[in-house]
mmCIF file with all atom_site columns, C-alpha atoms in Angstrom:
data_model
loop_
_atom_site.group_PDB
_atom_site.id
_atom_site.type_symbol
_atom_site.label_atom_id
_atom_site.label_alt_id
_atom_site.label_comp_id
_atom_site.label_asym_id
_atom_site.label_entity_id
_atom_site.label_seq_id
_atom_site.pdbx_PDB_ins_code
_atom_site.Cartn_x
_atom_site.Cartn_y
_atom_site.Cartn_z
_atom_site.occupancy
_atom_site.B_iso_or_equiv
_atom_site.pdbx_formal_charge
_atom_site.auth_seq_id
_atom_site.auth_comp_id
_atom_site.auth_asym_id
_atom_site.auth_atom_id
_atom_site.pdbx_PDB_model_num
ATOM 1   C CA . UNK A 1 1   ? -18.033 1.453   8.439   1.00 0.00 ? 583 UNK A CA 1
ATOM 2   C CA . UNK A 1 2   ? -14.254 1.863   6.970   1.00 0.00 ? 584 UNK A CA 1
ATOM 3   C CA . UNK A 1 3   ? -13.936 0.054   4.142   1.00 0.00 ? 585 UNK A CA 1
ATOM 4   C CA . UNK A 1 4   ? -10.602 -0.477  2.080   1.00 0.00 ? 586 UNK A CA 1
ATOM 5   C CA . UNK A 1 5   ? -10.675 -2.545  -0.948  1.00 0.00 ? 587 UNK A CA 1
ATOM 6   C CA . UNK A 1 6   ? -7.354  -3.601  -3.218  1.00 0.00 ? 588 UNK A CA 1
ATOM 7   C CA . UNK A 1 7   ? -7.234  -4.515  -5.870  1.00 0.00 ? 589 UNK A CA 1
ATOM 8   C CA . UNK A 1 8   ? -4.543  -5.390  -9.122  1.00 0.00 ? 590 UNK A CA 1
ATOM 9   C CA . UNK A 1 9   ? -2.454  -8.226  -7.526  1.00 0.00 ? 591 UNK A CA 1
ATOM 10  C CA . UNK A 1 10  ? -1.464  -11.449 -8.996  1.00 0.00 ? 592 UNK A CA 1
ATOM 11  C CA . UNK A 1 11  ? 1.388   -13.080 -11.105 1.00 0.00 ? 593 UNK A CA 1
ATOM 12  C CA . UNK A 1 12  ? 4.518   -10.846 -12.573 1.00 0.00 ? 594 UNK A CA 1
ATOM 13  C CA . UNK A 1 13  ? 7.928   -12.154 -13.334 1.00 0.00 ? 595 UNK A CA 1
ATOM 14  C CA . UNK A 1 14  ? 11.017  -10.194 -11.861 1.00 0.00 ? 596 UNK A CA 1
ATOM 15  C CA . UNK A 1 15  ? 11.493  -7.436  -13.143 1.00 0.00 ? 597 UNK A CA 1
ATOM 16  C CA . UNK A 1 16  ? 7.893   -6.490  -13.957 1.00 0.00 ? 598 UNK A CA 1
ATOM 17  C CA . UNK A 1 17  ? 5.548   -3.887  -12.524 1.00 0.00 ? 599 UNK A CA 1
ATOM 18  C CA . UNK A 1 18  ? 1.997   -3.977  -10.966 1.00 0.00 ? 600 UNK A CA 1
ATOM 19  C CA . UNK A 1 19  ? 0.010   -0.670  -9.951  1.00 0.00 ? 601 UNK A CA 1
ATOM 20  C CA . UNK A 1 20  ? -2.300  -2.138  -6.899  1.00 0.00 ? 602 UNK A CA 1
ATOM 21  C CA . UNK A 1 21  ? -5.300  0.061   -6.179  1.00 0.00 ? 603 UNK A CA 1
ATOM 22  C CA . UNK A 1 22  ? -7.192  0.279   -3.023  1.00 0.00 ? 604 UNK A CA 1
ATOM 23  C CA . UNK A 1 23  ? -11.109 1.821   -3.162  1.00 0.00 ? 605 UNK A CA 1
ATOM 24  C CA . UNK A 1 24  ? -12.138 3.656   0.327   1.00 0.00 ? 606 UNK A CA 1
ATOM 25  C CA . UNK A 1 25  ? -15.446 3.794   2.017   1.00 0.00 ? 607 UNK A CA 1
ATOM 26  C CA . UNK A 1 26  ? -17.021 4.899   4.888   1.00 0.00 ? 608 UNK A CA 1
ATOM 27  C CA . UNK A 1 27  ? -14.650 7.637   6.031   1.00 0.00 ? 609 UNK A CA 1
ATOM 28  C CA . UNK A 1 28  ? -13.822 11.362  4.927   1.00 0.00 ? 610 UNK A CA 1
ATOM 29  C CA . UNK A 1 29  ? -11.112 9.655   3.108   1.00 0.00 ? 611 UNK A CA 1
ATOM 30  C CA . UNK A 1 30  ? -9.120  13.241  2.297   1.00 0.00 ? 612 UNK A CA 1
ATOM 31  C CA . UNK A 1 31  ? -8.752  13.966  5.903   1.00 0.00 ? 613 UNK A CA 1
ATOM 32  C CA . UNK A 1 32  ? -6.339  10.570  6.487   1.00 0.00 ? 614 UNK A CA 1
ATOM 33  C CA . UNK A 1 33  ? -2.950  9.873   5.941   1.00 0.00 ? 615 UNK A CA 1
ATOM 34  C CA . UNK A 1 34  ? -2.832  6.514   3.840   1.00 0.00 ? 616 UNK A CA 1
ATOM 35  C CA . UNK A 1 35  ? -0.269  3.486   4.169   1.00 0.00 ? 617 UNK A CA 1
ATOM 36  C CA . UNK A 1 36  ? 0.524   0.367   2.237   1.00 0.00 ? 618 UNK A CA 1
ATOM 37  C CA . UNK A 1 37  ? 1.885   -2.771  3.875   1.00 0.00 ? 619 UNK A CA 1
ATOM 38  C CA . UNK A 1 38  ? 2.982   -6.177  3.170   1.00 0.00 ? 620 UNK A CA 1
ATOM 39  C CA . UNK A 1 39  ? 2.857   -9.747  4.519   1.00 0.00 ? 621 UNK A CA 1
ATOM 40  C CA . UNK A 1 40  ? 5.148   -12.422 3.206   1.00 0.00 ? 622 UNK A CA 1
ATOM 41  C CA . UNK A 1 41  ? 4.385   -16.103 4.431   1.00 0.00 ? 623 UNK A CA 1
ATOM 42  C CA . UNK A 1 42  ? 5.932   -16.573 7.453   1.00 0.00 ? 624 UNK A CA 1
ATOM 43  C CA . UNK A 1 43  ? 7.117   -12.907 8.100   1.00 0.00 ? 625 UNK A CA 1
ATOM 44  C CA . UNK A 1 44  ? 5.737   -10.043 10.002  1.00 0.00 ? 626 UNK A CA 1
ATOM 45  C CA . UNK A 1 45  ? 4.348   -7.040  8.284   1.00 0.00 ? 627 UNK A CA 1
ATOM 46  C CA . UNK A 1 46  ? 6.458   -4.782  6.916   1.00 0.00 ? 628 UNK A CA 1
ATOM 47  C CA . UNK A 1 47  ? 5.337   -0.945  6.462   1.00 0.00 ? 629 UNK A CA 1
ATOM 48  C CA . UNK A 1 48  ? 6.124   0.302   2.975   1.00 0.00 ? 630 UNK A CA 1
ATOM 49  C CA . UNK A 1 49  ? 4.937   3.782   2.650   1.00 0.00 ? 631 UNK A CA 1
ATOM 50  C CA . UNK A 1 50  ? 2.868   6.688   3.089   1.00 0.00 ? 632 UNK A CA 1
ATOM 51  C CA . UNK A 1 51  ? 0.697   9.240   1.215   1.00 0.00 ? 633 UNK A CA 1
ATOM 52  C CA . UNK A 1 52  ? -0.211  12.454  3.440   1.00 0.00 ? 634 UNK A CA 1
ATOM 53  C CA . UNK A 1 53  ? -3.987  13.343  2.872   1.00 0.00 ? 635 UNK A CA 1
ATOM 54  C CA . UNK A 1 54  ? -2.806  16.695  0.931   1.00 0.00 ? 636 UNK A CA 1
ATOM 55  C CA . UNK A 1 55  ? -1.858  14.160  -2.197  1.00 0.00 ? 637 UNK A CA 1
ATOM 56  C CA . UNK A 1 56  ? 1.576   15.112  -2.200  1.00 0.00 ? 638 UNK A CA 1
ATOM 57  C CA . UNK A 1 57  ? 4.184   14.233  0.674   1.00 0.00 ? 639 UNK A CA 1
ATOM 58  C CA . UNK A 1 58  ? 5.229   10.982  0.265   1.00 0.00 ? 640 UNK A CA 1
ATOM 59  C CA . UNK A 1 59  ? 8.160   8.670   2.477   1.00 0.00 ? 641 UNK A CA 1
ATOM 60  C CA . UNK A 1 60  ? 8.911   5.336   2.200   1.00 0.00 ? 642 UNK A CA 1
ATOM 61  C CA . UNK A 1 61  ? 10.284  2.226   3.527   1.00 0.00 ? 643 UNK A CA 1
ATOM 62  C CA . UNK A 1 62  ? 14.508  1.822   2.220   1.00 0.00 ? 644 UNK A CA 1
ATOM 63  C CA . UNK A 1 63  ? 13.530  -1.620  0.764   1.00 0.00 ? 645 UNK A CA 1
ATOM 64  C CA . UNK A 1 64  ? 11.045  -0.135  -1.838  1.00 0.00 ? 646 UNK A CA 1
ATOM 65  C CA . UNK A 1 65  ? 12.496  3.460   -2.086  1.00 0.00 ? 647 UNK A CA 1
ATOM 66  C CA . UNK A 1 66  ? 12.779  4.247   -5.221  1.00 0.00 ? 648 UNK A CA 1
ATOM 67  C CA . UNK A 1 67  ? 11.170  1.149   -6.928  1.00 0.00 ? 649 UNK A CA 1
ATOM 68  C CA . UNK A 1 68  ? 7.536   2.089   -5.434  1.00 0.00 ? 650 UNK A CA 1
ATOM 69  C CA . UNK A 1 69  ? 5.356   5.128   -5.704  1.00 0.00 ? 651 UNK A CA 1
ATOM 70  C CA . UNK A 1 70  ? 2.046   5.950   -3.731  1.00 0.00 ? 652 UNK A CA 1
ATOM 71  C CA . UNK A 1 71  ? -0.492  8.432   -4.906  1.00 0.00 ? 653 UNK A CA 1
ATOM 72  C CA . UNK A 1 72  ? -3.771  9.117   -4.064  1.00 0.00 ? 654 UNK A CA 1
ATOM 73  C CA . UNK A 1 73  ? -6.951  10.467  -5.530  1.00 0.00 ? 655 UNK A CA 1
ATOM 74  C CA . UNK A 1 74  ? -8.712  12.250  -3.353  1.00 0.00 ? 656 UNK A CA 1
ATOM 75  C CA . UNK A 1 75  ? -11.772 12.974  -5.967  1.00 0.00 ? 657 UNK A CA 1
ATOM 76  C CA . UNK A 1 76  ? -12.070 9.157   -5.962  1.00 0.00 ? 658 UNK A CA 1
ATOM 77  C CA . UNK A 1 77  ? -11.177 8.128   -2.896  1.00 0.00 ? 659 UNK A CA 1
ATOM 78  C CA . UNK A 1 78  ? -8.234  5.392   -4.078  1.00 0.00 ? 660 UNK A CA 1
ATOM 79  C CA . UNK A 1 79  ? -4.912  5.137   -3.302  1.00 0.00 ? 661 UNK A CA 1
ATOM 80  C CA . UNK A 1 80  ? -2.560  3.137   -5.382  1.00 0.00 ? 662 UNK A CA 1
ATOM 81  C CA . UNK A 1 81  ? 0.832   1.582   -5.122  1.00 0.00 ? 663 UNK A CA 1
ATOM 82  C CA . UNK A 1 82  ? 2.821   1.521   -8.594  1.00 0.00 ? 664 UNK A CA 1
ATOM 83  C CA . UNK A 1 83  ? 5.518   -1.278  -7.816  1.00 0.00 ? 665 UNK A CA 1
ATOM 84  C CA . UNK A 1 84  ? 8.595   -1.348  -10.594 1.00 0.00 ? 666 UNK A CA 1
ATOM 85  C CA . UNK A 1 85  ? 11.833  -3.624  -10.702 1.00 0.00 ? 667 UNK A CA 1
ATOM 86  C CA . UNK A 1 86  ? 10.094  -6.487  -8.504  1.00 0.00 ? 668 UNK A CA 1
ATOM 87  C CA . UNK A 1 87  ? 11.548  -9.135  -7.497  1.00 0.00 ? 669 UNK A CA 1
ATOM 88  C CA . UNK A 1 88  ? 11.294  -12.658 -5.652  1.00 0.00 ? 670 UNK A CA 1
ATOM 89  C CA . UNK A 1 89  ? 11.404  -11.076 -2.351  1.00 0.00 ? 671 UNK A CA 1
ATOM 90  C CA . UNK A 1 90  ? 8.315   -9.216  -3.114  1.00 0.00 ? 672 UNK A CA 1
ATOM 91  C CA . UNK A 1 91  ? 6.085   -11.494 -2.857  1.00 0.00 ? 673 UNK A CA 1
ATOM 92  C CA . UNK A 1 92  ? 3.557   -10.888 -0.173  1.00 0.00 ? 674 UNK A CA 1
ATOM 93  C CA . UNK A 1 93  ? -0.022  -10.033 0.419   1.00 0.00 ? 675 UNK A CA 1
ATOM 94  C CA . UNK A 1 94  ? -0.413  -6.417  0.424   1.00 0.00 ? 676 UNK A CA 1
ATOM 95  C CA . UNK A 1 95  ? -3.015  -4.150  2.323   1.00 0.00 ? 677 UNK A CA 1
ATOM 96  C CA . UNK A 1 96  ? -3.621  -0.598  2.037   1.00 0.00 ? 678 UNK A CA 1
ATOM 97  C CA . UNK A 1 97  ? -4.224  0.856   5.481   1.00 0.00 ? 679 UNK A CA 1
ATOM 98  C CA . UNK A 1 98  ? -5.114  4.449   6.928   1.00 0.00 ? 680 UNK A CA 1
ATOM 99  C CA . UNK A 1 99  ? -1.854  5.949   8.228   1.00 0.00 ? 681 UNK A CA 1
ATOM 100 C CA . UNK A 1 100 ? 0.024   5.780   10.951  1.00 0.00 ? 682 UNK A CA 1
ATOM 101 C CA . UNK A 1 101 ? 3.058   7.828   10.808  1.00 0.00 ? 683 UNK A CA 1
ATOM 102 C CA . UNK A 1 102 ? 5.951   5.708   9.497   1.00 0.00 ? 684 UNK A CA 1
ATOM 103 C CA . UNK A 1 103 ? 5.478   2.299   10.794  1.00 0.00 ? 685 UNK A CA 1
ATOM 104 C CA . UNK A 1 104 ? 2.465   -0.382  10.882  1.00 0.00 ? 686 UNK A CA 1
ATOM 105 C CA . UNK A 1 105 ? -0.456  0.409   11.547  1.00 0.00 ? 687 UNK A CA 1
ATOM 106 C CA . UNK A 1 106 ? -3.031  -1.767  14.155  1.00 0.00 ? 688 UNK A CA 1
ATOM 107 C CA . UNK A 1 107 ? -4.729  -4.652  12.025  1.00 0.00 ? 689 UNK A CA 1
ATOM 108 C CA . UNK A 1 108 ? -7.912  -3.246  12.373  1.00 0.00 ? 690 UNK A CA 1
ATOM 109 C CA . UNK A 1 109 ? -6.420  -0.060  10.439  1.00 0.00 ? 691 UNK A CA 1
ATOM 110 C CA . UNK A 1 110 ? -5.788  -2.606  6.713   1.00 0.00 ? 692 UNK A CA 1
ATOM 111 C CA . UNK A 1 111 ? -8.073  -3.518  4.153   1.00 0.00 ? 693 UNK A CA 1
ATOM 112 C CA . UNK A 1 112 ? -8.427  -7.216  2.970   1.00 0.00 ? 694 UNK A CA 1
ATOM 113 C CA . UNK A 1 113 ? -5.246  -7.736  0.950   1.00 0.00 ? 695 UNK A CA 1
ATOM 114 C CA . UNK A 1 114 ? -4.205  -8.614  -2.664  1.00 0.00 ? 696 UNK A CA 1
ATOM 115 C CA . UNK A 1 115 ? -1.858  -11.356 -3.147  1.00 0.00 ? 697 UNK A CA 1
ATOM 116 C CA . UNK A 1 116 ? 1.513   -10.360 -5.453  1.00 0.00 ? 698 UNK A CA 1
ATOM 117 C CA . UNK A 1 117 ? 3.347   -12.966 -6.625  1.00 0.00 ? 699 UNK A CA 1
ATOM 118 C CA . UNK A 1 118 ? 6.584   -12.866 -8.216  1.00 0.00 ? 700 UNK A CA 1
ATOM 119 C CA . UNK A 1 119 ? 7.722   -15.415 -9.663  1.00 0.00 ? 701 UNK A CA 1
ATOM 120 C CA . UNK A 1 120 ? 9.506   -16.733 -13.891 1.00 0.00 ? 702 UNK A CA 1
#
């Protein structure tokens, strides 16, 4: 059974940084590609980003580029999402997913979510 985990959400003021993590199970986790994606109340999700399973190609969504940065571990099967300059419109609940090119993936493809809040 796929499993994906997060972890490291919660409260920063704008400005701040988090580094989310998300633990795998349950798959041969280096063969996947690996997204993260967000949910804000009310809004649809929003694809962010992607890690290719060789630990290195990277692309991103314009409203994070350059504020967020995936990497992966494939020793350890994580993936994490360091998150600088946040601000207000941040704050969502966000899921790691296996990939899906550049856009989001089916439901079925997230983990359970970690809420990040951002918020003085």
């Amino acid at each position: 059974e796929v499993q994906l985990v997060e972890s490291g959400g919660g409260l920063v003021q704008p400005g701040g940084s988090l580094r989310l993590s998300c633990a795998a199970s349950g798959f041969a986790f280096g063969d996947y590609d690996m997204s993260w994606v967000r949910q804000a109340p009310g809004k649809g999700p929003e694809w962010l980003g992607l890690i290719n399973n060789d630990e290195i190609r990277t692309s991103y969504a314009d409203s994070v580029k350059g504020r967020f940065t995936i990497s992966r571990d494939n020793a350890r099967s994580m993936v994490f999402l360091q998150m600088d300059n946040l601000t207000p419109d941040d704050t969502a609940i966000y899921y790691c997913s296996l990939g899906y090119s550049n856009r989001v993936p089916p439901r079925s493809y997230w983990g359970r979510g970690t809420q990040v809040t951002v918020s003085s």
